[in-house]
mmCIF file of C-alpha atoms and ligand atoms in Angstrom:
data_model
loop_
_atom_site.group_PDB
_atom_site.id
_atom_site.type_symbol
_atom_site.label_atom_id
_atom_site.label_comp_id
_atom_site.label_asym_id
_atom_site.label_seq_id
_atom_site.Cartn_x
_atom_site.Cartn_y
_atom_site.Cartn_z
ATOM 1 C CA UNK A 10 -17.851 4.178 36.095
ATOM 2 C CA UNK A 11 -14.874 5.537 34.424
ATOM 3 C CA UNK A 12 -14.273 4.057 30.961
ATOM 4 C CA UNK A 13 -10.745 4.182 29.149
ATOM 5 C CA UNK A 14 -11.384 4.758 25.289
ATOM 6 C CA UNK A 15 -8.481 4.175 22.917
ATOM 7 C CA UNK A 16 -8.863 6.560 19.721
ATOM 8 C CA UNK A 17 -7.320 6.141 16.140
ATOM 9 C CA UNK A 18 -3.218 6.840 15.929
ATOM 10 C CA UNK A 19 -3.952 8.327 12.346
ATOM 11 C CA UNK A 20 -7.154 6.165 10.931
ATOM 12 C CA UNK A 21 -10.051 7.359 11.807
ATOM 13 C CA UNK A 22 -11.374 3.984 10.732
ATOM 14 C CA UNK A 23 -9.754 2.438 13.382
ATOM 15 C CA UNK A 24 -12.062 3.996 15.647
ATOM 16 C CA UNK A 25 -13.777 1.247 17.779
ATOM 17 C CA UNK A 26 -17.998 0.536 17.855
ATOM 18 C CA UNK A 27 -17.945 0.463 21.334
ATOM 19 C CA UNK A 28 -15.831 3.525 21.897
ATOM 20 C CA UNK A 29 -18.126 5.364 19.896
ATOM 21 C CA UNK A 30 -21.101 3.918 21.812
ATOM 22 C CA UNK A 31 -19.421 4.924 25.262
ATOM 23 C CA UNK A 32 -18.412 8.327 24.508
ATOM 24 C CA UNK A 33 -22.232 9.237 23.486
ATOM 25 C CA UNK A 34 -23.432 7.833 26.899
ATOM 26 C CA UNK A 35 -21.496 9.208 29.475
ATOM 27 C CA UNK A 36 -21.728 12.263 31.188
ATOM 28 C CA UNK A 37 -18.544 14.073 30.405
ATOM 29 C CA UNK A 38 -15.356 13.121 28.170
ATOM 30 C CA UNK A 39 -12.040 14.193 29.586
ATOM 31 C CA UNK A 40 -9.616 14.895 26.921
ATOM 32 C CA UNK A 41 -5.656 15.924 26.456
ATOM 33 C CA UNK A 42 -6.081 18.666 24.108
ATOM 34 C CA UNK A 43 -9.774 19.586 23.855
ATOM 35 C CA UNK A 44 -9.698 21.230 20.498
ATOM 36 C CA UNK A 45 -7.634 18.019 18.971
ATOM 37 C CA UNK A 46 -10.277 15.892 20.626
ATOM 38 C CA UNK A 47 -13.119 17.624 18.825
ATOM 39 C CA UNK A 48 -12.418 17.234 15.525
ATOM 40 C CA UNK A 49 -12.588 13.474 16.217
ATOM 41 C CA UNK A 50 -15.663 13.421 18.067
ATOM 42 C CA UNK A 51 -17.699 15.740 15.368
ATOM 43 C CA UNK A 52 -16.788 13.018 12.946
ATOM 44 C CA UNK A 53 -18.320 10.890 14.681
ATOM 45 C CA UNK A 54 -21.070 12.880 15.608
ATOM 46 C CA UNK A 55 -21.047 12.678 19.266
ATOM 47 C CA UNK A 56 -21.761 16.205 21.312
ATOM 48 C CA UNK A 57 -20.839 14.920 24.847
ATOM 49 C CA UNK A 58 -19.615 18.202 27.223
ATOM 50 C CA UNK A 59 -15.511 17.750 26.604
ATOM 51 C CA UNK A 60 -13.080 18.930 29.872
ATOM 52 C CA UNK A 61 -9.410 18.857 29.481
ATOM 53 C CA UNK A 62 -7.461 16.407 31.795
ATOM 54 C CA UNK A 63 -3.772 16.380 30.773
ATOM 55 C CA UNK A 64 -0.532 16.379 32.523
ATOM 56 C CA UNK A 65 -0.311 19.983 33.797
ATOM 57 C CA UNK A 66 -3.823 19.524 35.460
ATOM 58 C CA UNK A 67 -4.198 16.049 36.273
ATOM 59 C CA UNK A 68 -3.302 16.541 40.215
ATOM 60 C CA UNK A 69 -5.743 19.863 40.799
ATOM 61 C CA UNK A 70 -8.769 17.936 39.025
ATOM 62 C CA UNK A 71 -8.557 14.676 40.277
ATOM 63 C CA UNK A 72 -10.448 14.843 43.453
ATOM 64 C CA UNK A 73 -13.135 16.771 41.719
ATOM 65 C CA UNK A 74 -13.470 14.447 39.242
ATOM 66 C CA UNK A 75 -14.090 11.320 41.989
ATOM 67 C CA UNK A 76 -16.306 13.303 43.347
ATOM 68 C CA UNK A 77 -18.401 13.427 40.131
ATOM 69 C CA UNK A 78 -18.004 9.370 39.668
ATOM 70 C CA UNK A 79 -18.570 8.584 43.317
ATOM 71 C CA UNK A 80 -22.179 10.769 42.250
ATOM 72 C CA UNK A 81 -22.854 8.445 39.518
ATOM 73 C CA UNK A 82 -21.600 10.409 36.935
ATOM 74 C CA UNK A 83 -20.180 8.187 34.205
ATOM 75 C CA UNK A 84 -16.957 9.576 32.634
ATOM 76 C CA UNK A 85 -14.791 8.806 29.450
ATOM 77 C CA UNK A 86 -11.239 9.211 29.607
ATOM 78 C CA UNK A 87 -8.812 9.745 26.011
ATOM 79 C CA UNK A 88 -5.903 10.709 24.817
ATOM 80 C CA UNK A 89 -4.858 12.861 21.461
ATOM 81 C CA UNK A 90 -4.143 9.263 20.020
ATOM 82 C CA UNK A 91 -3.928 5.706 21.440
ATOM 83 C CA UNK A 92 -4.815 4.393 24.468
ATOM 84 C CA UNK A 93 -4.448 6.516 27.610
ATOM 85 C CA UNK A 94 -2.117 5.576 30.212
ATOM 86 C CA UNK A 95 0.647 4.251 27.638
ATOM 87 C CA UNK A 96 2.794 7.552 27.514
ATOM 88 C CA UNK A 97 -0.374 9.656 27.873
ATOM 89 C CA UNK A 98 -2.110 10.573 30.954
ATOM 90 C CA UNK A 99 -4.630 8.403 32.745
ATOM 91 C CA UNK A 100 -2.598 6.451 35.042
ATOM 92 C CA UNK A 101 -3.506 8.622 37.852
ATOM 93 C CA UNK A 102 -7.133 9.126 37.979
ATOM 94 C CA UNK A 103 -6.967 4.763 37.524
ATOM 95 C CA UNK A 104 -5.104 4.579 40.588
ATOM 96 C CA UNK A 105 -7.330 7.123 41.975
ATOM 97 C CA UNK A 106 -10.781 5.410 41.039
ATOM 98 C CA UNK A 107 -9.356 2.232 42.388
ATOM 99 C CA UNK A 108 -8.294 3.900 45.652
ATOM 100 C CA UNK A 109 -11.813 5.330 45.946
ATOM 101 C CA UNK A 110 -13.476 2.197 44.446
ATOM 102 C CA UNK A 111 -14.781 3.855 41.159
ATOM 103 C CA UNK A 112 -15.041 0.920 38.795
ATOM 104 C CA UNK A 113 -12.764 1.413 35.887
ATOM 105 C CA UNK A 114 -13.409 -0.259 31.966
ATOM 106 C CA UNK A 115 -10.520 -0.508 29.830
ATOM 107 C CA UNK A 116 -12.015 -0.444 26.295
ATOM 108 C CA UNK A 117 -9.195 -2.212 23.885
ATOM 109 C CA UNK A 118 -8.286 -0.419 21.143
ATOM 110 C CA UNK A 119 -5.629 1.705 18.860
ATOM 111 C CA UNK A 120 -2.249 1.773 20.371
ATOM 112 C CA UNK A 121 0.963 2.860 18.584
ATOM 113 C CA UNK A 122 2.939 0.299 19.635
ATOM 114 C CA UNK A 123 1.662 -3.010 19.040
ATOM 115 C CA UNK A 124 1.075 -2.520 15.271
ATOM 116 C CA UNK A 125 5.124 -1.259 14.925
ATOM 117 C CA UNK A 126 6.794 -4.082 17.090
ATOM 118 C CA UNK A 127 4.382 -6.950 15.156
ATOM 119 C CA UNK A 128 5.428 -5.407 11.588
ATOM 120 C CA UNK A 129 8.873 -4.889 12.831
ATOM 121 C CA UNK A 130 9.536 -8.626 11.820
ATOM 122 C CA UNK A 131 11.940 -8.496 14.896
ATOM 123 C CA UNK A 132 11.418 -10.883 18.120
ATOM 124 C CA UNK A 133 7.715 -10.084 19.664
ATOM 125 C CA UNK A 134 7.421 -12.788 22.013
ATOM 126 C CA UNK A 135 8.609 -11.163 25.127
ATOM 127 C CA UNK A 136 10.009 -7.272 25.146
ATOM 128 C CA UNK A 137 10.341 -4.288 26.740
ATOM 129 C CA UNK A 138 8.138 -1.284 26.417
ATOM 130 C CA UNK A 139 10.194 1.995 27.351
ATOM 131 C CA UNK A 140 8.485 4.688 26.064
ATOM 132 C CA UNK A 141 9.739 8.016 25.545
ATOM 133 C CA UNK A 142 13.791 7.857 26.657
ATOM 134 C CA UNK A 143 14.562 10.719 28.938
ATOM 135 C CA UNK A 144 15.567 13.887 26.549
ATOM 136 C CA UNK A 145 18.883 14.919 28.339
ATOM 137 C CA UNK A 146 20.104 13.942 31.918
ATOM 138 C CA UNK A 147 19.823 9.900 32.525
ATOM 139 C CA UNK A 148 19.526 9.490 28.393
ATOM 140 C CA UNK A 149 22.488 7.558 27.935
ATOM 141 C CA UNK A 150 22.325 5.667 31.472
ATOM 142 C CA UNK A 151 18.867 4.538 30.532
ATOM 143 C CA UNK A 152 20.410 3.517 27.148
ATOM 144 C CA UNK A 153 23.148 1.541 28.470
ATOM 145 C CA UNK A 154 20.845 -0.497 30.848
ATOM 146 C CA UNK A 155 18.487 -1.691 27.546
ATOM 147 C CA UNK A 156 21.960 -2.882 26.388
ATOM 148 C CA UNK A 157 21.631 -5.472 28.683
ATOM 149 C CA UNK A 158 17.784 -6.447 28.525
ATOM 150 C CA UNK A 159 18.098 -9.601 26.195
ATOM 151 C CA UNK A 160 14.429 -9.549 24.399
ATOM 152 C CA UNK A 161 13.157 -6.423 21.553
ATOM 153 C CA UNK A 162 12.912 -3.052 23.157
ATOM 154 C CA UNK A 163 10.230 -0.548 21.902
ATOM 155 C CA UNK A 164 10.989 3.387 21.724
ATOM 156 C CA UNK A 165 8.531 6.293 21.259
ATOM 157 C CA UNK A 166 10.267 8.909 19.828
ATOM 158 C CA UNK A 167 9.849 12.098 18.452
ATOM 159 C CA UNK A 168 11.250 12.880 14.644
ATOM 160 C CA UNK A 169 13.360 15.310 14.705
ATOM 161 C CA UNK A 170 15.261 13.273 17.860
ATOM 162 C CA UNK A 171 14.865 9.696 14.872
ATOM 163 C CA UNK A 172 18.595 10.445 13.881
ATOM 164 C CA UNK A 173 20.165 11.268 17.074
ATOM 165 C CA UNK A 174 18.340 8.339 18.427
ATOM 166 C CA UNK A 175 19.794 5.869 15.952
ATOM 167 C CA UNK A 176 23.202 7.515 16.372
ATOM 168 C CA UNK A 177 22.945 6.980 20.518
ATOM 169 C CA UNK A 178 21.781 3.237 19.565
ATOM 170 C CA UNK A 179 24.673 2.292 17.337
ATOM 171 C CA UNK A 180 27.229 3.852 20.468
ATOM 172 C CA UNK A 181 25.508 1.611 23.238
ATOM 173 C CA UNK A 182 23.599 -1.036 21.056
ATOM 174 C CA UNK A 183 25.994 -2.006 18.286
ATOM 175 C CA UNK A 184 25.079 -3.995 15.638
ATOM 176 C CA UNK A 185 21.179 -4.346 16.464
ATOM 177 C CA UNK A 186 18.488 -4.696 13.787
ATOM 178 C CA UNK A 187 16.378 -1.889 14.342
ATOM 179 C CA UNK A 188 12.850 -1.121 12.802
ATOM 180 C CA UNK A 189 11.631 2.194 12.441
ATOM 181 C CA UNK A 190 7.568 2.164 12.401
ATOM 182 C CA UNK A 191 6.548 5.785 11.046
ATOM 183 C CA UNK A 192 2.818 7.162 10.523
ATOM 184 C CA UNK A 193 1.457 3.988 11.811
ATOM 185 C CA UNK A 194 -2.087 3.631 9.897
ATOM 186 C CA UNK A 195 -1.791 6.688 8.324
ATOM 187 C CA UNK A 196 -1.162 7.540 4.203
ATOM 188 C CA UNK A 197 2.373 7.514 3.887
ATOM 189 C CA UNK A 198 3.109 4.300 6.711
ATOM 190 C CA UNK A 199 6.672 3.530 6.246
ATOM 191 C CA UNK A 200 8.035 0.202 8.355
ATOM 192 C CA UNK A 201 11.777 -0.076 7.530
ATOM 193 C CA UNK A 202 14.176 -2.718 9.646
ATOM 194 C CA UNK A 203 17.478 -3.483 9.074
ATOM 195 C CA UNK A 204 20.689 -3.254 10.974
ATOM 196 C CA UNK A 205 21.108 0.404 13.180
ATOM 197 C CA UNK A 206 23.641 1.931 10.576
ATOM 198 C CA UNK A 207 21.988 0.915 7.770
ATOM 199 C CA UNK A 208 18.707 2.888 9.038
ATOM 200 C CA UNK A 209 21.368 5.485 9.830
ATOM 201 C CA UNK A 210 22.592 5.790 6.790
ATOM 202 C CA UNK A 211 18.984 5.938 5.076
ATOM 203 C CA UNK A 212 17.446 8.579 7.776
ATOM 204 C CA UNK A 213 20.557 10.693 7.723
ATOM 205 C CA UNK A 214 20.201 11.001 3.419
ATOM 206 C CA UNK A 215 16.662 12.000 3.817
ATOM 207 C CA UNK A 216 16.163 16.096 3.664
ATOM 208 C CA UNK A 217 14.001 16.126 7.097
ATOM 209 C CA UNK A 218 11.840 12.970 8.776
ATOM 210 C CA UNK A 219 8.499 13.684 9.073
ATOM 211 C CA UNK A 220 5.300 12.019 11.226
ATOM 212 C CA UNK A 221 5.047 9.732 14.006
ATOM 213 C CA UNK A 222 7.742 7.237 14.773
ATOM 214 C CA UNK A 223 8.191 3.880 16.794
ATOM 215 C CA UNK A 224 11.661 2.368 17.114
ATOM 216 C CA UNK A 225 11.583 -1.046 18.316
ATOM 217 C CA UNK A 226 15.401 -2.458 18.931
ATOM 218 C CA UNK A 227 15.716 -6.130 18.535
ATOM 219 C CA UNK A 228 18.033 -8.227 20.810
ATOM 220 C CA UNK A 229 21.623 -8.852 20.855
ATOM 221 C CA UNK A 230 22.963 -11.865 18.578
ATOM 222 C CA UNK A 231 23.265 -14.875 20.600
ATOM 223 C CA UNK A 232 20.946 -13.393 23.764
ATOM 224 C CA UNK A 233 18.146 -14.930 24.840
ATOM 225 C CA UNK A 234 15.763 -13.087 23.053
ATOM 226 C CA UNK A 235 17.681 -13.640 19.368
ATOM 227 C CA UNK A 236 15.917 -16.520 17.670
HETATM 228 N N1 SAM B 10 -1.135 6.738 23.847
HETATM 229 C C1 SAM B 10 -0.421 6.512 22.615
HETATM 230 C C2 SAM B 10 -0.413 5.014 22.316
HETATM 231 O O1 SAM B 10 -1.266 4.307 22.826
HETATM 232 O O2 SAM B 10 0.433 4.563 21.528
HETATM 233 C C3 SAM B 10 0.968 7.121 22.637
HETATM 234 C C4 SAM B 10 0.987 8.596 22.891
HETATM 235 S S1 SAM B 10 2.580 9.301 22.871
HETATM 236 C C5 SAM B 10 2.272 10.886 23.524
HETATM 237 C C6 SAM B 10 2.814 9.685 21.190
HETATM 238 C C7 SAM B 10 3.867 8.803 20.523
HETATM 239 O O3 SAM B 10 3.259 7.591 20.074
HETATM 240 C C8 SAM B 10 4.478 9.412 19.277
HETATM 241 O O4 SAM B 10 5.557 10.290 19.587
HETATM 242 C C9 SAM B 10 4.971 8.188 18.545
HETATM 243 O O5 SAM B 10 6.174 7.707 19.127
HETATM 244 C C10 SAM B 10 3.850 7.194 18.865
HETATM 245 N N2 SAM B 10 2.813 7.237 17.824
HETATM 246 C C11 SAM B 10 1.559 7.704 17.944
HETATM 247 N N3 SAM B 10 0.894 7.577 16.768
HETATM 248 C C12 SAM B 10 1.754 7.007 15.896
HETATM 249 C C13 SAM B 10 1.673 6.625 14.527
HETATM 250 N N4 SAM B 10 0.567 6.803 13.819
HETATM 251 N N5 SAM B 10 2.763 6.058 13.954
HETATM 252 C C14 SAM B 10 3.905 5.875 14.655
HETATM 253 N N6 SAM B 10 4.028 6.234 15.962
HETATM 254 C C15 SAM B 10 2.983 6.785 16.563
#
């Protein structure tokens, strides 16, 4: 069996009682960054052998590692933070399993995302989940095909890209609310939403942003999505 464990975005508290459980059981935990993994899993006590599976090795280990479930090995996948699979690695060892008949259990659990487009106070009955936008070539063509999706459109984004993000957004989105969802769960959570240059205008004053961010982009006025 392979299990999928979600782990805390910040919170260790958010850590689940059955992710806990699952990483103690199994035979090996594969993990994005081993030594990030660690200091979560000493909290919690759990001394499971730990083998890095991220995106530079995902390929060369894969058929080893269905080798080891197809022995009855049971194996945990994470992430640094999250759920694997949303903008992490684990969609290819799923495909994999599935191909080879390995059951897979998705554990729910801590994902960036959800928490930032439900605080947003923007549209979250039907939306769009993006991701990461490309850094440079097909950036502003992806951009100008989420100007026509009609329902909220969620953004993972790194910090130091926040204000040239909002910048790209008021060229090809004009006039959306935006929210900006940073340090989810952690101490210094800051939700803010309010029209794209007004957040542009408050990011752009501020001497450097810091943490983890989530930009969700509501919908056009009068689309669909706009209620
Ligand atoms: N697998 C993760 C998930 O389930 O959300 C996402 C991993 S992705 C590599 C990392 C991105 O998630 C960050 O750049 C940021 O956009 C978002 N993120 C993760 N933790 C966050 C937090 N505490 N607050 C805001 N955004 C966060």
């Amino acid at each position: 069996m392979l299990y999928v464990v979600p782990t805390p975005i910040g919170n260790l508290g958010d850590m689940t009682a059955r992710g806990i459980e699952v990483l103690q059981k199994v035979a090996l935990i594969l993990a994005e960054d081993t030594r990030t993994s660690r200091v979560l899993l000493d909290h919690f006590g759990i001394q499971t052998p730990i083998r890095a599976f991220h995106q530079h090795n995902e390929h060369q280990v894969l058929s080893g590692l269905i080798d080891l479930l197809q022995a009855d090995k049971d194996i945990a996948l994470i992430s640094d933070a999250g759920t694997p699979g949303i903008s992490d690695p684990g969609f290819l060892l799923i495909r994999a399993c599935q191909e080879a008949e390995v059951d897979v259990t998705v554990l729910p659990g801590p994902t960036a995302f959800v928490p930032a487009l439900v605080a947003s106070g923007l549209p979250s009955d039907r939306f769009h989940f993006e991701g990461f936008l490309p850094h440079k070539k097909g950036r502003q063509s992806r951009l100008q095909w989420l100007a026509g999706y009609p329902y909220s459109i969620i953004l993972y984004e790194s910090p130091h890209r926040l204000i040239k993000c909002l910048e790209q957004i008021s060229t090809f989105l004009p006039g959306r609310k935006v929210c900006v969802a940073r340090e989810l769960s952690k101490m210094h959570e800051d939700i803010r939403t309010g029209t794209v240059d007004e957040l542009l205008t408050y990011y752009q004053g501020q001497s450097k942003v810091r943490g983890e961010v989530v930009l969700i982009i509501g919908p056009s006025a009068g689309s669909p999505g706009d209620e």
